Every structure is written in structure tokens, then in C-alpha cells.
Coordinates of C-alpha atoms in Angstrom, one line a residue:
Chain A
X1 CA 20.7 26.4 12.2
X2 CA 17.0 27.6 12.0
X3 CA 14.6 25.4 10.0
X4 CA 12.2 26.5 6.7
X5 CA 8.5 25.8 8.3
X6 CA 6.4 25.1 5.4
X7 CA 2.3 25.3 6.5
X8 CA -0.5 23.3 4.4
X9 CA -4.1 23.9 5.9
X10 CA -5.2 21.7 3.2
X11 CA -2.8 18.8 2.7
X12 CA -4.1 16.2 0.6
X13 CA -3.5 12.0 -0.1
X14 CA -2.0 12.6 -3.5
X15 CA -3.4 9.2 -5.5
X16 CA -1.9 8.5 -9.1
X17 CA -4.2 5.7 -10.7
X18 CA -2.1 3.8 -13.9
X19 CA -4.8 3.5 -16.7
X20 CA -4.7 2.0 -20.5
X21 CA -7.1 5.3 -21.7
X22 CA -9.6 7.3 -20.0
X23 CA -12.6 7.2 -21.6
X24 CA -15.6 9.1 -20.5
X25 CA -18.4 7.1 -19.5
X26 CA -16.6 3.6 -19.4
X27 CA -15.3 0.7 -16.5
X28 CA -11.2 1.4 -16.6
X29 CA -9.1 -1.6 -14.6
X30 CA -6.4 0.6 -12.7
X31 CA -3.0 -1.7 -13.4
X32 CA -1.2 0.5 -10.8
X33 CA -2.3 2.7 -7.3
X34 CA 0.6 5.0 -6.0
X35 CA -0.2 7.5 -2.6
X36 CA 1.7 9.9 -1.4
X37 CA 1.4 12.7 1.2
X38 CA 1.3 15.9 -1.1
X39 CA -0.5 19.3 -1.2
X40 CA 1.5 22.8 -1.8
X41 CA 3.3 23.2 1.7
X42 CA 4.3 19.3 1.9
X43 CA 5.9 19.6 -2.0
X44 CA 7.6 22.5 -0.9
X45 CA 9.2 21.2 1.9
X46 CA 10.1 17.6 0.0
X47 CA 11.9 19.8 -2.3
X48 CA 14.0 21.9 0.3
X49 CA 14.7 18.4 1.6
X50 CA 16.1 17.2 -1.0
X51 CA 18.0 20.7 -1.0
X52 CA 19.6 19.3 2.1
X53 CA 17.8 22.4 3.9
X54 CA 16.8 22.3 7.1
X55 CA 12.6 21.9 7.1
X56 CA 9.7 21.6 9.0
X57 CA 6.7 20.9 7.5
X58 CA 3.1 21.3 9.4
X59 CA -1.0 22.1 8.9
X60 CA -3.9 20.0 9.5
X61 CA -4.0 16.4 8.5
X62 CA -7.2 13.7 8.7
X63 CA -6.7 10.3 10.3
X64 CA -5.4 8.7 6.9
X65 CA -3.0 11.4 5.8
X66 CA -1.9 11.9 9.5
X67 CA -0.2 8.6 9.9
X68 CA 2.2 9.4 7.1
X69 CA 2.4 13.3 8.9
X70 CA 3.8 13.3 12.1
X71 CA 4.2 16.7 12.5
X72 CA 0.9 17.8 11.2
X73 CA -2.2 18.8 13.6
X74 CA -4.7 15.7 13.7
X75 CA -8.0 16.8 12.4
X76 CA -11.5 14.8 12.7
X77 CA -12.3 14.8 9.1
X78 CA -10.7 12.8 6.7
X79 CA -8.1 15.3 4.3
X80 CA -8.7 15.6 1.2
X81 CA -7.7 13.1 -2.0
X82 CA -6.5 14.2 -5.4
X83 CA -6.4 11.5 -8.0
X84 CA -4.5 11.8 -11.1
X85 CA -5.3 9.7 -13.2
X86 CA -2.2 8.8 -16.0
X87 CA -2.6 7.0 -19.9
X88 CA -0.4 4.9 -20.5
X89 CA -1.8 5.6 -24.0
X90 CA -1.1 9.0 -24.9
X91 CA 0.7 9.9 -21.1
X92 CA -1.8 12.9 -20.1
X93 CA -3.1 13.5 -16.9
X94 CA -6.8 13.6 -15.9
X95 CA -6.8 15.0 -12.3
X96 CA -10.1 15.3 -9.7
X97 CA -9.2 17.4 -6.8
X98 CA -11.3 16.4 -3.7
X99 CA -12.9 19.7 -1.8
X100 CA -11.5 18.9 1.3
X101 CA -12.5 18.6 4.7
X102 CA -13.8 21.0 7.2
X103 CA -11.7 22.2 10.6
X104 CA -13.2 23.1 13.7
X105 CA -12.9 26.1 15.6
X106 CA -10.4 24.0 18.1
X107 CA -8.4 22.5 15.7
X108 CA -7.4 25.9 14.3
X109 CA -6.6 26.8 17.7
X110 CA -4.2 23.7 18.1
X111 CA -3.0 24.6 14.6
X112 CA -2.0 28.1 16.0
X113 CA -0.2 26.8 19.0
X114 CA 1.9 24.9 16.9
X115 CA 2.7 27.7 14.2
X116 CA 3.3 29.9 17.3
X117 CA 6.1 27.9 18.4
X118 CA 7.4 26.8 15.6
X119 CA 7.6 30.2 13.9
X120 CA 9.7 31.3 17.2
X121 CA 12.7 29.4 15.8
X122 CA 12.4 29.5 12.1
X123 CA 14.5 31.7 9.5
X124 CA 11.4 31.4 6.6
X125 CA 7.9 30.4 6.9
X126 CA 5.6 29.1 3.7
X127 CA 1.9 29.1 3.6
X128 CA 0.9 27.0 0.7
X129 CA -2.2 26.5 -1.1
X130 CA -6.3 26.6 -0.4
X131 CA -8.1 26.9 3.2
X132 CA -10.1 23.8 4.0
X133 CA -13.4 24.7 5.1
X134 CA -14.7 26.1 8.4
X135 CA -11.6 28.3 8.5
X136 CA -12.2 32.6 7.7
X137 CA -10.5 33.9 4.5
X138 CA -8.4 35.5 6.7
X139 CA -6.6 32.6 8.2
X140 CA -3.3 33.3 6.4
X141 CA -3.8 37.2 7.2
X142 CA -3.7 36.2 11.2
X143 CA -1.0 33.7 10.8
X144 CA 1.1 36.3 9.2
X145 CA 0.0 39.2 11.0
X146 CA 1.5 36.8 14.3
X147 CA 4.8 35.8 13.0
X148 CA 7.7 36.7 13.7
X149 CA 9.9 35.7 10.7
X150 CA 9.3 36.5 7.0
X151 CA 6.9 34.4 5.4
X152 CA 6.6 33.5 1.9
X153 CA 2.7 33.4 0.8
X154 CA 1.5 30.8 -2.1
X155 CA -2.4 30.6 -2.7
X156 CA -5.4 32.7 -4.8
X157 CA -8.5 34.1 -4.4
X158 CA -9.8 35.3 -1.7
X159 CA -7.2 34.2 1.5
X160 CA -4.6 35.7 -1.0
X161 CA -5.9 39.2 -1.1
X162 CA -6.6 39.5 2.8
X163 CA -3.2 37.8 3.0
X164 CA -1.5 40.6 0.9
X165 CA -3.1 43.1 3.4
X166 CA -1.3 41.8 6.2
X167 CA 2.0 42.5 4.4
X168 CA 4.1 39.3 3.9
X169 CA 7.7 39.2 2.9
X170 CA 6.7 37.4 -0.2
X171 CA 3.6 36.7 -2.1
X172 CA 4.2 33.7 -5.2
X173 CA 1.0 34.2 -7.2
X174 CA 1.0 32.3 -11.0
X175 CA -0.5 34.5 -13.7
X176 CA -3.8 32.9 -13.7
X177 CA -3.7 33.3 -9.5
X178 CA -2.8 37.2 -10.5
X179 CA -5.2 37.5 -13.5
X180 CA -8.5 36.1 -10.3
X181 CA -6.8 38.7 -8.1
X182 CA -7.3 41.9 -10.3
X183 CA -9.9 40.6 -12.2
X184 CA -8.4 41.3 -15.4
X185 CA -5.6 40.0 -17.3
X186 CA -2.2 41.5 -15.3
X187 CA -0.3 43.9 -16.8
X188 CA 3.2 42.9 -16.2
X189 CA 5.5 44.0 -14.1
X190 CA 3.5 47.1 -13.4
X191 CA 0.6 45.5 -11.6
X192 CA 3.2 43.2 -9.7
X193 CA 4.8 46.7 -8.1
X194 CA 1.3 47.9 -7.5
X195 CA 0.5 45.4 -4.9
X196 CA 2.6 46.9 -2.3
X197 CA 4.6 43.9 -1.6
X198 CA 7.2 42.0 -2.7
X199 CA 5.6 40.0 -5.6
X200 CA 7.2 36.6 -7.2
X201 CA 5.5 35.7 -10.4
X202 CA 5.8 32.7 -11.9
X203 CA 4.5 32.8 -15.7
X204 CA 4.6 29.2 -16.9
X205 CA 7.3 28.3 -19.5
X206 CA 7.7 32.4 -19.8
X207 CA 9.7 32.5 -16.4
X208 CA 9.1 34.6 -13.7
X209 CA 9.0 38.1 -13.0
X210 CA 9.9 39.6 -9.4
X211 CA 9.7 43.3 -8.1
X212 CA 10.5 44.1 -4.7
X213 CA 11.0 47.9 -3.5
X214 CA 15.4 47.0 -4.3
X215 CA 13.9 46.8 -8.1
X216 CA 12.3 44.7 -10.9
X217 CA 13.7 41.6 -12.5
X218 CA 12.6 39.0 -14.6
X219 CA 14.0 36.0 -15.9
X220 CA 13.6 33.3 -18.7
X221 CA 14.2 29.8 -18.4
X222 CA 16.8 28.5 -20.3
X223 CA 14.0 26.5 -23.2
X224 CA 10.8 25.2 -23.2
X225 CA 11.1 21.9 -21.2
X226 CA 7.9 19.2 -21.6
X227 CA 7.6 17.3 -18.6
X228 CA 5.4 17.3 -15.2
X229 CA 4.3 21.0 -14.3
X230 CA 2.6 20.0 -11.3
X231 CA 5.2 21.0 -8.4
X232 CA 7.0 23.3 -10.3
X233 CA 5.7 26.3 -9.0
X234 CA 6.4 24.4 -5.5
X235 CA 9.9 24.1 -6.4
X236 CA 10.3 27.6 -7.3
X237 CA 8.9 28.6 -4.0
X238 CA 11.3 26.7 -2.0
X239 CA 13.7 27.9 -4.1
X240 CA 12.6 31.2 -2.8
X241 CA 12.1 30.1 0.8
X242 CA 16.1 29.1 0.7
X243 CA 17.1 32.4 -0.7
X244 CA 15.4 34.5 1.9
X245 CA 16.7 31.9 4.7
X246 CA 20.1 32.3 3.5
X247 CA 20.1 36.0 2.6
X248 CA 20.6 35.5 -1.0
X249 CA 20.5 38.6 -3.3
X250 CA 16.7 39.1 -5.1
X251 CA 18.2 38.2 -8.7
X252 CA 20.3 35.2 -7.6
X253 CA 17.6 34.5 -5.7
X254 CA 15.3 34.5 -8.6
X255 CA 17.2 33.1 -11.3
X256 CA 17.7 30.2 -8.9
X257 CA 14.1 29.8 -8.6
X258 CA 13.4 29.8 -12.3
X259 CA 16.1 27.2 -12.3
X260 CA 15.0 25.2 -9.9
X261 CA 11.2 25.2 -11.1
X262 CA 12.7 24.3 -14.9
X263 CA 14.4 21.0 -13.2
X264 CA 11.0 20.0 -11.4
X265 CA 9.1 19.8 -14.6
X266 CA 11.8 17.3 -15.6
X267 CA 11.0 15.1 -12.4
X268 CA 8.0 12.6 -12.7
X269 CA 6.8 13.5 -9.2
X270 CA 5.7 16.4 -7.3
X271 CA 8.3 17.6 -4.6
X272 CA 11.2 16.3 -6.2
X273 CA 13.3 17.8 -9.3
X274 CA 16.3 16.3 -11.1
X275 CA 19.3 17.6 -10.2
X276 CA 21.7 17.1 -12.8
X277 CA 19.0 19.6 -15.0
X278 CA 19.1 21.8 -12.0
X279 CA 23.1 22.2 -12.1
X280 CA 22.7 22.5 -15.8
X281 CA 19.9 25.2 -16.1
X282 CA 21.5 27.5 -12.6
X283 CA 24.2 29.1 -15.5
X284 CA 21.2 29.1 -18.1
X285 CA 18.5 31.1 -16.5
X286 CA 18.4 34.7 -18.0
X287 CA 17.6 37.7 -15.4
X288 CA 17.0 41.0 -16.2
X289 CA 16.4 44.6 -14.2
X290 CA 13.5 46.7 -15.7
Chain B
X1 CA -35.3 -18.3 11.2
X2 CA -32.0 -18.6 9.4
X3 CA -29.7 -16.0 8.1
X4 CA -28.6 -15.8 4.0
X5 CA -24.7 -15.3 4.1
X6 CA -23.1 -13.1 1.8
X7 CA -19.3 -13.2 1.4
X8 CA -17.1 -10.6 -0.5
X9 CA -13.8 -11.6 -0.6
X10 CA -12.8 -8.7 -2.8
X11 CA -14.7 -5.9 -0.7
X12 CA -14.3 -1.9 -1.8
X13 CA -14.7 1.4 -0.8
X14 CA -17.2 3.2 -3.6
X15 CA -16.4 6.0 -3.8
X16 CA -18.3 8.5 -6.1
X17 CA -17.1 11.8 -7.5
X18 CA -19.9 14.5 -8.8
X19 CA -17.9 16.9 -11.3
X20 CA -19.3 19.5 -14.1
X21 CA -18.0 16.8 -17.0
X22 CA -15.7 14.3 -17.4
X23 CA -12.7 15.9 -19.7
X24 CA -9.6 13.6 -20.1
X25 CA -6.2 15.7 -19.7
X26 CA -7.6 18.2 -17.5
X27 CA -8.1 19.2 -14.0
X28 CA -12.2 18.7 -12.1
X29 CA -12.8 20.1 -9.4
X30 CA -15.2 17.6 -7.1
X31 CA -18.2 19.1 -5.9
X32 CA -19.0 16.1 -3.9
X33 CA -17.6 13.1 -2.7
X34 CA -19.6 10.1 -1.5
X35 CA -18.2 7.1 0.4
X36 CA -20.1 3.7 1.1
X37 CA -18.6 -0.1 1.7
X38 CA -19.5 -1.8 -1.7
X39 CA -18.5 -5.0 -3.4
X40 CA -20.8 -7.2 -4.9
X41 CA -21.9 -9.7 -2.3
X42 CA -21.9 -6.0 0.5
X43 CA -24.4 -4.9 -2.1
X44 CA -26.6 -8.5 -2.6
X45 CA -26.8 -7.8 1.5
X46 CA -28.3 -4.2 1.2
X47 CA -31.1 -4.9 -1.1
X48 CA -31.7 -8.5 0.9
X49 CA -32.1 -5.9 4.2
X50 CA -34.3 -4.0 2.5
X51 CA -36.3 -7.1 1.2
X52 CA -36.4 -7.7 5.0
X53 CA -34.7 -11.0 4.3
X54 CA -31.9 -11.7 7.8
X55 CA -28.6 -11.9 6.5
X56 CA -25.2 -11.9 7.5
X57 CA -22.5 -10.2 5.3
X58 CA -18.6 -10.9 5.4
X59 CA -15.4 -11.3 3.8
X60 CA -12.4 -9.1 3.9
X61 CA -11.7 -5.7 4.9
X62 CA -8.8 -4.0 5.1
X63 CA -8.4 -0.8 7.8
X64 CA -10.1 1.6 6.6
X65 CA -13.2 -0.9 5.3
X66 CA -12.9 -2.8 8.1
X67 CA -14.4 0.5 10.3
X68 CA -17.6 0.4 8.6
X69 CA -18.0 -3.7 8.1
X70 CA -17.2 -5.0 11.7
X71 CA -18.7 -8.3 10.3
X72 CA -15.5 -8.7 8.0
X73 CA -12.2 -10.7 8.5
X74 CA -9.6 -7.7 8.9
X75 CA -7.0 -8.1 6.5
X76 CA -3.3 -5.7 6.9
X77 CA -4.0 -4.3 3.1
X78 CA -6.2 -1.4 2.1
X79 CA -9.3 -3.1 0.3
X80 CA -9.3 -1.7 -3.1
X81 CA -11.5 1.5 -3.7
X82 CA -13.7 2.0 -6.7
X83 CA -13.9 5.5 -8.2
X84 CA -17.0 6.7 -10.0
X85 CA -17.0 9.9 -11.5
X86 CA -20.9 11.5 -12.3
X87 CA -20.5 14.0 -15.0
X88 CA -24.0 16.5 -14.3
X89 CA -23.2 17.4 -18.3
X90 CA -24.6 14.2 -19.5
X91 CA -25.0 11.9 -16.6
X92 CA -22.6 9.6 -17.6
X93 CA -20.6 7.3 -15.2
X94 CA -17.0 7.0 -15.6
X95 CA -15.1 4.0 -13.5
X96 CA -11.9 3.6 -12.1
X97 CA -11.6 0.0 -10.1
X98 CA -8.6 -0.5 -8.5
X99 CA -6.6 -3.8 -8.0
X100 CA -7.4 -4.8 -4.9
X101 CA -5.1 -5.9 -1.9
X102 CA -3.0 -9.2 -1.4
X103 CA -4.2 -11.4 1.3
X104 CA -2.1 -13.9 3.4
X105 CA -2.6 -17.3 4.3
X106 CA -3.3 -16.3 7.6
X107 CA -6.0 -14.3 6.8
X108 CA -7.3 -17.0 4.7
X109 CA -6.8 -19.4 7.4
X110 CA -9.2 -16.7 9.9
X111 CA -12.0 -16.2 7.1
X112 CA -12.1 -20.4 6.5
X113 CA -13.1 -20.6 10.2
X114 CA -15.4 -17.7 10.5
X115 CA -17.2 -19.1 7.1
X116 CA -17.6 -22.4 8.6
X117 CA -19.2 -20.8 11.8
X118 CA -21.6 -18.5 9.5
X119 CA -22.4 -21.4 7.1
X120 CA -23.4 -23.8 9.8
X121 CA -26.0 -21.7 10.7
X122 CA -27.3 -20.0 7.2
X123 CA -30.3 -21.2 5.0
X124 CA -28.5 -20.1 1.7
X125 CA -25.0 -19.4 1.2
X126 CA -23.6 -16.1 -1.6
X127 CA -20.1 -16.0 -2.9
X128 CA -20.0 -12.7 -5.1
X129 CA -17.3 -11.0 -6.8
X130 CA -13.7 -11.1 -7.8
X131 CA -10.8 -12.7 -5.6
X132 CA -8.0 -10.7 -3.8
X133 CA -4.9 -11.7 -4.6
X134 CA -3.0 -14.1 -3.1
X135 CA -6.1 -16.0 -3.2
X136 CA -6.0 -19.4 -5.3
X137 CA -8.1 -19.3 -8.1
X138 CA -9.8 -22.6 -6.3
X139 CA -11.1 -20.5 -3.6
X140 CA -14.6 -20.3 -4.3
X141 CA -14.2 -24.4 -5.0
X142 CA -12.9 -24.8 -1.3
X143 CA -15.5 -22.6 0.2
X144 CA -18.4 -24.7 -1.7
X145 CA -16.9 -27.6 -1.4
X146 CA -17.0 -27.3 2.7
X147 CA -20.5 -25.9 2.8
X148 CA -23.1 -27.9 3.9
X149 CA -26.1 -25.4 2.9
X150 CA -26.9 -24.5 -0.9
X151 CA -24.1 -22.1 -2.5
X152 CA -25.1 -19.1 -4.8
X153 CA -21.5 -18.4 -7.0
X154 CA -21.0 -15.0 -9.0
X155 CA -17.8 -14.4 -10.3
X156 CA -15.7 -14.5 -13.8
X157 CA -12.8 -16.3 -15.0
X158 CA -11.7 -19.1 -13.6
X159 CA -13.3 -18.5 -9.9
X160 CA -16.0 -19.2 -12.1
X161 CA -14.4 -21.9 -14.0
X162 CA -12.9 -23.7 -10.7
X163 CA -16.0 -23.1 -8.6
X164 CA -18.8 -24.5 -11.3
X165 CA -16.6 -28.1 -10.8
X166 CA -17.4 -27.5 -6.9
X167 CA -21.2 -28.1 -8.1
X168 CA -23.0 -24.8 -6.2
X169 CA -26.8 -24.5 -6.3
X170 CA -26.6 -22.1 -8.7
X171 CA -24.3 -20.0 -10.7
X172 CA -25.1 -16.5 -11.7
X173 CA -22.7 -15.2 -15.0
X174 CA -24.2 -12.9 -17.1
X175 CA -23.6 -12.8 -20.5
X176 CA -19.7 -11.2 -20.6
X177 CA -19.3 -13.6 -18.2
X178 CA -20.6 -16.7 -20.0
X179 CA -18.8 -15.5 -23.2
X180 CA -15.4 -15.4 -21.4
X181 CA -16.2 -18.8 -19.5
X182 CA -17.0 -20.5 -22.9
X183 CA -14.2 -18.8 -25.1
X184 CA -16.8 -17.7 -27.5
X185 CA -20.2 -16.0 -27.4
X186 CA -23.0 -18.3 -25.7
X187 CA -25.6 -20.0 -27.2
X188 CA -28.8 -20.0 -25.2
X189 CA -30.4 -21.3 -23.4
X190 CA -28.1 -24.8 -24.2
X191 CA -24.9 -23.5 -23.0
X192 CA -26.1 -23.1 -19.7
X193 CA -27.7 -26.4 -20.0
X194 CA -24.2 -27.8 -20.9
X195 CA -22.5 -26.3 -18.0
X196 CA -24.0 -29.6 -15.5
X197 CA -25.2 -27.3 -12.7
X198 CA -28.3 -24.8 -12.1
X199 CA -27.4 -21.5 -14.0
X200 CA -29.4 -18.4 -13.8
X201 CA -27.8 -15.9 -16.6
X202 CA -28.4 -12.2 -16.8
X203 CA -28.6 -10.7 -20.5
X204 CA -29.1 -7.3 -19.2
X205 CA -31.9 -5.7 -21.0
X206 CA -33.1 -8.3 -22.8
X207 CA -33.7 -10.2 -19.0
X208 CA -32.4 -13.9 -18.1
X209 CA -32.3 -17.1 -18.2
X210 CA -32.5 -19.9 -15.9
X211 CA -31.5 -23.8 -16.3
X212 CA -32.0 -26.2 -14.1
X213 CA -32.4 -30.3 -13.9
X214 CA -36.2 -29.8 -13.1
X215 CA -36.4 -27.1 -16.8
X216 CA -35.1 -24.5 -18.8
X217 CA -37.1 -20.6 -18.7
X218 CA -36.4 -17.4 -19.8
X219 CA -37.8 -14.2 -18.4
X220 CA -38.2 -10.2 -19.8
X221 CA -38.4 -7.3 -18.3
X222 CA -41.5 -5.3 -18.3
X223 CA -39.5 -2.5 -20.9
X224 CA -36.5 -1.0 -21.7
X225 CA -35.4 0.8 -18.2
X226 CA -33.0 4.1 -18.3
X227 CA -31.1 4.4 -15.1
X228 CA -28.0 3.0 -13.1
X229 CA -27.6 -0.7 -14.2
X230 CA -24.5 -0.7 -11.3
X231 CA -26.1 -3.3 -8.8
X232 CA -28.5 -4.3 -10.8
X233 CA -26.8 -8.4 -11.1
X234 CA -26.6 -7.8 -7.4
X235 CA -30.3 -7.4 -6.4
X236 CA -31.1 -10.2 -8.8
X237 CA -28.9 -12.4 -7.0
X238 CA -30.3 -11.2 -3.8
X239 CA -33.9 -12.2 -5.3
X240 CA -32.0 -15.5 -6.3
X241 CA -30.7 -16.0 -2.1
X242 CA -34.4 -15.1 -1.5
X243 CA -35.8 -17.6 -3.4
X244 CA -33.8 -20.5 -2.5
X245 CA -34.1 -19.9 1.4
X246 CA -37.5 -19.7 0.9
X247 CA -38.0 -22.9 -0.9
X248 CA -39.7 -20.9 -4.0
X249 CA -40.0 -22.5 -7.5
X250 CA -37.8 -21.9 -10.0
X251 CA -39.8 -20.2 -12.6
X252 CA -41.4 -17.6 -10.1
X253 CA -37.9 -17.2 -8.5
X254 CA -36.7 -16.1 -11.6
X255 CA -39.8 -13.4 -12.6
X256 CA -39.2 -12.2 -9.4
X257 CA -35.7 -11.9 -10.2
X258 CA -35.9 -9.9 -13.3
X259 CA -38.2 -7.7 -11.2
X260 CA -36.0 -6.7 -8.5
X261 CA -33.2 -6.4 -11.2
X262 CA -34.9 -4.2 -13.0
X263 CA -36.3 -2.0 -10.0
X264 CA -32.8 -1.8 -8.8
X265 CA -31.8 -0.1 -12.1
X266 CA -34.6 2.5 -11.3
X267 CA -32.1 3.2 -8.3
X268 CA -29.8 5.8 -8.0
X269 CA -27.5 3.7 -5.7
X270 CA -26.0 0.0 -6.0
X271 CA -27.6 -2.3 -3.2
X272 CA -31.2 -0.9 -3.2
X273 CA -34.3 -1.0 -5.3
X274 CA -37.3 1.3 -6.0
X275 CA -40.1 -0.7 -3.7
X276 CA -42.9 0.9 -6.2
X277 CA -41.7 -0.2 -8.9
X278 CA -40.6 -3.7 -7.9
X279 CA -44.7 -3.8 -7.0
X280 CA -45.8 -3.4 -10.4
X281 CA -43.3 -5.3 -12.1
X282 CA -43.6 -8.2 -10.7
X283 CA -46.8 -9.1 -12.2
X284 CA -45.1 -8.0 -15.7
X285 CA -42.4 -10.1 -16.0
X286 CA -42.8 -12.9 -18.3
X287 CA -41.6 -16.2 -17.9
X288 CA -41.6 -18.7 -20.5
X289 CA -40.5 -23.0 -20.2
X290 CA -38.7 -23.5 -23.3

């Protein structure tokens, strides 16, 4: 059985600091310190783990994050840290996204040896989330434009527009991701089907719209659902990484990853979703063809 | 000539974050991350280096700490990071101090015999700063209690408590601390008189005091200073170190105290002072025997 490669230029040392209340301009004692490898690609392919699909996940790590990333190519700069920190008071989340580090000409050239072979014996590959620095905007475009598999594309701005040029099987944009693309608000699904390839949309707690050239679908999760949103657009794309590995019709495939995406606002954690939700919401999820 | 020793047995990483503006619930991005070993006895070190004073830092480190203060104990625990996030809105600091790690009896055991190595040979001796954990709150007491060379002790809580029964030199609270020591807010200058040992207290803006067998004085800054009080303790302390290696007396110790405090607050970075403006205030200080 071939494996899901998921690719994260960018991984990160997810931190979660345990606060009483974060108030601006003051000391705060953090009661608890939590790390975890995390970053688009690395989400994605904890979730398809706990799928029970078969995943590789690679990219660059620093010295730090590379001890808990085996399979990763070792970079000189330290990755980058997010920190999250929670309130115990009121429960929100204050996040500060590090910028990252920068690669070197040779290290993307390791990083392409790798991708090379392991996209020779994958069903799906996933590129996930922002360039770290010192790499061209096209970097996705050229790791597309080699491989041989269908591959799933998940990040904004720039790298996503050159990426979209080189014709993926899949492009996952949110609707603020699509709003930077076009530089307007999106008109949906019309500017989805404009792009030129097949387009999944995720729209928050609104669902997900998907047009391919089989046809246009959207579909509404089941109810609003108050939780953790960070992952869940990472759940819905391994959601849609295991549909194309598996050959699953673009509705099912879709409805699944609405599904899939409601349960992982229900988990606590990025990468993860809770699976009784899951089971719940698969016969819940609303699709329909425009 | 002798070195000062400064130990940090609670040593961090600072780490400081420039963002746009500190908004709790929502996502920064970092524009800039800066990285430098800190902890309060790392920093009394910097600004004695930069006094041109020889000294000696150590303590713990843990891996990653350890890389950049070879003169530390290594410990198998992370030392504990300290996040400070600038806001360029407003200027304001906001603080996130983690735990710290747990240290073993072994690693104890290692710093005992390196401190008794350091110690034989050092004019002055500086214990700064919270303990790890797995530390007994009697550590600073041990370490004093086996010194042969005068003992500097800053720290809170019963450190503080425990160590002032050890007899140091001289203890440094400042008024937080003193408040928490007592159980209730301090009453000058004869609370520190009550305490049985030297005491030299910072009262922030409104400068210090200092008790001793031989008198009792207080000292003020030249004016009210705007800037980065972080370190500010520390380079009085380090003025403090100076002093006592040097054989200085105690009211001209403490002006020059209050001076270096207050030129470190004209300093952008914990652990260093503005030289020009130490210069000038040193001759504004004013010290008076009460």
C-alpha cells in the first residue's frame, strides 16, 4: 500500500503556555509549558495517522524540532516557534507565530532529493502552509511541476498563485486565503471554477464548497460547533488527501471532509479530532450539486 | 586579582518578541525574535563585564542554555524560557516566565563541587534568582553556609527566608520582596534593621536603602527615569559585588548603586547600562545617614 507524503517547508515547535489572564503590559507566571511538533503538513499527517492511513510526513526541520522529526531534512537554522498562549480565565487563545528560519540553497536541494523519492512511491502528496525564507515563491510550483502523483496544495499568497500555475490536483484555500488571492472578496462558487483547477474551499462554520471539472458541490456542516479551529482546515485536508488516495467519489469525498474538519474543532489539539463526533457528523454533513 | 562569582541556579533563555500590539484572543505575527542567556545572576555578570570587574558566571543550564554558557553545570531539563512581547503601539512589555526545569540530586551533587572550586578562589560571592525545582528551599543556606568569601543573596520567598538565617554579607530584596518576606508592607528603614544581617533594599523609583552594623542610609536617584526597569535590580547588585570586592564604604557603595541602577534603566537590554549616563549620575545621587 502506497503512503500519503505530507510536506511542511516551515514546520514549527508548536508551544502552548497555561496562563491565569493575559494582560497586556504585565509579568504572567506560566503554571503549565506543552511542545509539540506541529505546522500544516505535520497536523495533516497526525490526522491521517490517526485515520489508520498510511503517512509519511517530511520538509525542513532546525536542530530542536528535528530530534522530534526523523524524517524531516535537518536545516542549520533553528524552526520556527508558535506560542499560544491559553486563559484559564476566559479560555481564549493569544497566539505569536514566529517568522521562521531561513534555508539555504543546499538544503532545498537535499529537501528535493528526498521529495523526489519519496513522491516515486506515494498515492497523494500534501504541501502545507508558508515558505520559510531564502526559498523562491515558486518552490511549491517546482515541487509540483516534478511529481509524479497528485498533490493536494494548502497555503496563500504568493507561493499559492505560482502554485495554481503549475496545475495541482487540488488547491485547499480558506476564504480569507481566496479573498488575498483575487484581491477582493470571492464570489462563490463562480470564482472557485475560474481558477482552472480543482478548488476545495473551506468557509469556516459555513462548510465547504468544491468544484472540480465532474461539477460543483457544496456542503454544510451538520451545526455550529464551538471548540478549537486551529487544525481543522488540516483535518479537512487529510480528509481530502485520503479520498483522492483511495479514489473516493468528489462528494463523498467532500462531505467526509466537512465531517472530518467539524470533529477536529471538537479536539483540544491540533492533528487530532474526536472520533465518536466524526462517526456522528459523516451521516450529518449536507452536500449539494450547483 | 580575584574573580566575583555569580550563580544562577534558575538560568533562562530571554527570549523577546517585537509584534504591531499586544491583543489578547488574537493571532501576532512576530516581526522579530531575539534570543540571549538571561537569569538574574547571567545578567549581574554582563553589566560587572562591562564595569570591567573579572567574574565568573555559573549555575545550571539545561541543552539548549548550556550551548551558549559553557561555564554552567549541564542539567538533562530544558532551562525555562522567558517570553517578552514589545508591542511598537505603545512600547509596552508583556511577560510570559515559564516554570523552570526540575533538577536532580546529581546535578546538585556536580554544581556543590564546582561552587566550592569557584568560591575558593572569588573575592565576592552572588546567588541571584529563583530556585529550580527539585531544589530545597535551604539551598541558598547550604551554598552560604559553605562559602568562605562574603555572599551577595537575591531571591524571594523562603530562599530568602532560609538564606538570611545562613547570615550572607548582604541581602538585596526590594520592596515586593521585603513585603512578602515580612507578611505585610515594610517599614523603613527598621525592618531591614530587624532582619540581623546587612540589607541593601531597592524601592524602585524612589532609590534604596541600605542597613548595616556600622549605619543605616538611604539614597535617590537623580529623577524620575522612563525606560526598561528589567535588569535594573541586577546592575545594582552588580555595583553591590563591585563594592564589596573592592573594599568600598558602604554609603558610597550604595550612591554608586542607585547610579548604575538607574543608568541600566536607560538601557534597552537587561545586563548593561548607559556608560554616559552612569557618569553623570554618579555625582547626583544623594545619600543620607539616618
Amino acid at each position: 500500500m502506497k503512503n500519503i507524503v505530507t510536506v511542511t517547508l516551515n514546520a514549527a515547535l508548536d508551544v502552548t503556555y497555561h496562563v491565569d489572564s493575559v494582560q497586556p503590559g504585565h509579568t504572567h507566571r506560566v503554571t503549565q509549558v506543552r511542545t509539540r511538533p506541529g505546522g500544516k503538513g505535520v497536523n495533516v499527517a497526525a490526522v491521517l495517522t490517526q485515520l489508520g492511513e498510511p503517512v509519511i510526513a517530511t520538509g525542513f526541520a532546525g536542530p530542536e524540532l528535528g530530534a522530534q522529526l526523523p524524517g524531516f531534512v535537518p536545516i542549520a537554522a533553528e524552526s520556527r516557534r508558535t506560542v499560544t498562549v491559553v486563559s484559564a480565565q476566559d479560555g481564549t487563545a493569544t497566539l505569536f507565530n514566529e517568522p521562521g528560519p531561513e534555508v539555504s540553497a543546499a538544503e532545498w536541494t537535499q529537501l528535493l532529493a528526498r521529495f523526489d523519492r519519496l513522491a516515486a512511491e506515494a498515492s497523494v502528496l500534501v504541501l502545507s502552509g508558508s515558505l520559510p525564507r531564502g526559498l523562491p515563491p515558486r518552490a511549491y510550483a517546482e515541487l509540483i511541476g516534478r511529481c509524479p502523483v497528485p498533490v493536494i496544495l494548502d497555503t496563500d499568497g504568493e507561493p499559492l498563485r505560482h502554485g495554481i500555475a503549475a496545475r495541482p490536483a487540488l488547491v485547499k484555500p480558506n476564504a480569507d486565503e481566496l479573498a488575498r488571492l483575487l484581491g477582493r472578496q470571492p464570489d462563490l462558487p463562480a470564482d472557485c471554477v475560474a481558477l482552472g483547477v480543482p478548488v476545495a474551499a473551506t468557509l469556516g462554520a459555513h462548510g465547504a464548497v468544491l468544484s472540480t471539472a465532474d461539477g460543483v458541490w457544496t456542503a454544510r456542516p451538520p451545526r455550529e460547533l464551538a471548540g478549537n479551529p486551529t487544525g481543522a482546515g488540516d483535518a479537512f485536508t487529510a480528509a481530502l488527501a485520503r479520498g483522492m488516495a483511495h479514489g473516493t467519489p468528489w462528494p463523498r469525498m467532500l462531505a467526509d471532509a466537512v465531517a472530518l474538519s467539524a470533529a477536529a474543532v471538537l479536539s483540544p489539539v491540533a492533528g487530532a479530532y474526536d472520533p465518536a463526533a466524526y462517526r456522528d457528523f459523516t451521516d450529518q454533513v449536507t452536500v449539494e450539486e450547483s
